[in-house]
Amino acid sequence: MLRDGYAAVTSRSVEAEAGLKLHYHFGTLDDLFIAVVRRRGESNVGLLEDALASPDPIRAWWRLASERRGNALLVELSAAANHRPALRAEVATFAREVRRMQLEALDSLLDDYGIDRKVFPPALVAASLQGLAFASAYDLVAGFDTAQVEASEAMNRLLDRLEKRRGARRKA
Amino acid sequence: MLRDGYAAVTSRSVEAEAGLKLHYHFGTLDDLFIAVVRRRGESNVGLLEDALASPDPIRAWWRLASERRGNALLVELSAAANHRPALRAEVATFAREVRRMQLEALDSLLDDYGIDRKVFPPALVAASLQGLAFASAYDLVAGFDTAQVEASEAMNRLLDRLEKRRGARRKA
DNA sequence: CTGAAGTTAGAGCACACGCTCTAACTCGGA
DNA sequence: TCCGAGTTAGAGCGTGTGCTCTAACTTCAG
């Protein structure tokens, strides 16, 4: 999937590559995709949980969100979900769950970071961070070259400042 | 394309819907997609140019970037570009050009808005704004329901503040 | 009215897909 | 050793694709 794109995942290519009978073990192709989403999604929920509970939650979240392989996979799965309603529903479930976790975490974290929730409510922060990471990954996967490196370096510096501020505030 | 997704754009469906012979008028299917990107892309470059030169440039840009139809089309075209190298190259050209325009505009605008370019350099601002808009559109198109409405309302309020600040600074 | 240029209808080709089916194979327990 | 459960190989079906091709139709200048 990462090598050739989701469209290259056909019953024949899977059987050739994996050396087993797809329809015997998984049922339909949809079932295969859904199994992938479920596996990956559950592991991701776990990782996000850890990140949000870590000592520098937003930085950890950002690191997770900008992770390259995971994002490439997400891009492919989202594209595949375009033509597979069942898959789309499964992806939607995880997207909602992940966003819910982020909003809940931010709700108590924003004050720690000294972020004014009137100006930057959780929904905006979450959507921006995740959107920046996703769009950067998208452009990278597609080879668009839209100054993602510069942006992500600036983001890392911004996170340094934020985490430092949080550290200072929590000490006080 | 917007109704049924890019995968529904087949030689036969196009001929049925448009009532003309695709291969006679356009050549290959790739050529059709590329023509669409080129038309849409050029018009979009023009619109962005106007937006960035308008009295409230960032708000206008944001409005353009969150425009629903355009974004849905972008999502479809990006997905289609996944399996069509020629198309991907064409989309990449416009993505780069658009980003270049944004960076150039921000380079002189940031001071007007009183945004500290040490913390928020043009690349970060551009990628965030565009990323937020794109990801929101993506989630909307896919029906993911990840609090995009809340986020976009907050973004509008943030833009109100920013544009107001710019107005005040320019008067002084 | 003639005839050439532009355009279409529709059959057809080679290919790939998802999925099903049957015959064969492997292999561990009795 | 034999049996039966688990698994595979590989042919096959129906469908849809991109694209080509030829014969027919339309249009309009001369």
mmCIF file of N, CA and C in Angstrom, chain A residues 29 54 77 90 93 103 136 168:
data_model
loop_
_atom_site.group_PDB
_atom_site.id
_atom_site.type_symbol
_atom_site.label_atom_id
_atom_site.label_comp_id
_atom_site.label_asym_id
_atom_site.label_seq_id
_atom_site.Cartn_x
_atom_site.Cartn_y
_atom_site.Cartn_z
ATOM 1 N N LEU A 29 -12.509 -7.784 -0.165
ATOM 2 C CA LEU A 29 -11.427 -6.789 -0.095
ATOM 3 C C LEU A 29 -11.765 -5.698 0.924
ATOM 4 N N SER A 54 1.639 12.470 28.485
ATOM 5 C CA SER A 54 3.076 12.577 28.719
ATOM 6 C C SER A 54 3.421 13.937 29.318
ATOM 7 N N LEU A 77 -5.293 5.464 3.057
ATOM 8 C CA LEU A 77 -6.556 4.912 3.544
ATOM 9 C C LEU A 77 -7.709 5.885 3.299
ATOM 10 N N GLU A 90 -15.623 3.297 8.821
ATOM 11 C CA GLU A 90 -14.656 2.843 9.827
ATOM 12 C C GLU A 90 -13.632 3.933 10.123
ATOM 13 N N THR A 93 -15.128 6.698 12.218
ATOM 14 C CA THR A 93 -15.214 6.356 13.633
ATOM 15 C C THR A 93 -13.940 6.746 14.371
ATOM 16 N N LEU A 103 -9.786 17.038 22.031
ATOM 17 C CA LEU A 103 -10.557 18.142 22.590
ATOM 18 C C LEU A 103 -10.614 18.039 24.109
ATOM 19 N N SER A 136 0.783 18.738 5.510
ATOM 20 C CA SER A 136 2.211 18.606 5.234
ATOM 21 C C SER A 136 2.518 17.209 4.709
ATOM 22 N N ALA A 168 7.280 26.226 33.275
ATOM 23 C CA ALA A 168 7.401 27.334 34.218
ATOM 24 C C ALA A 168 6.103 27.523 35.002
#
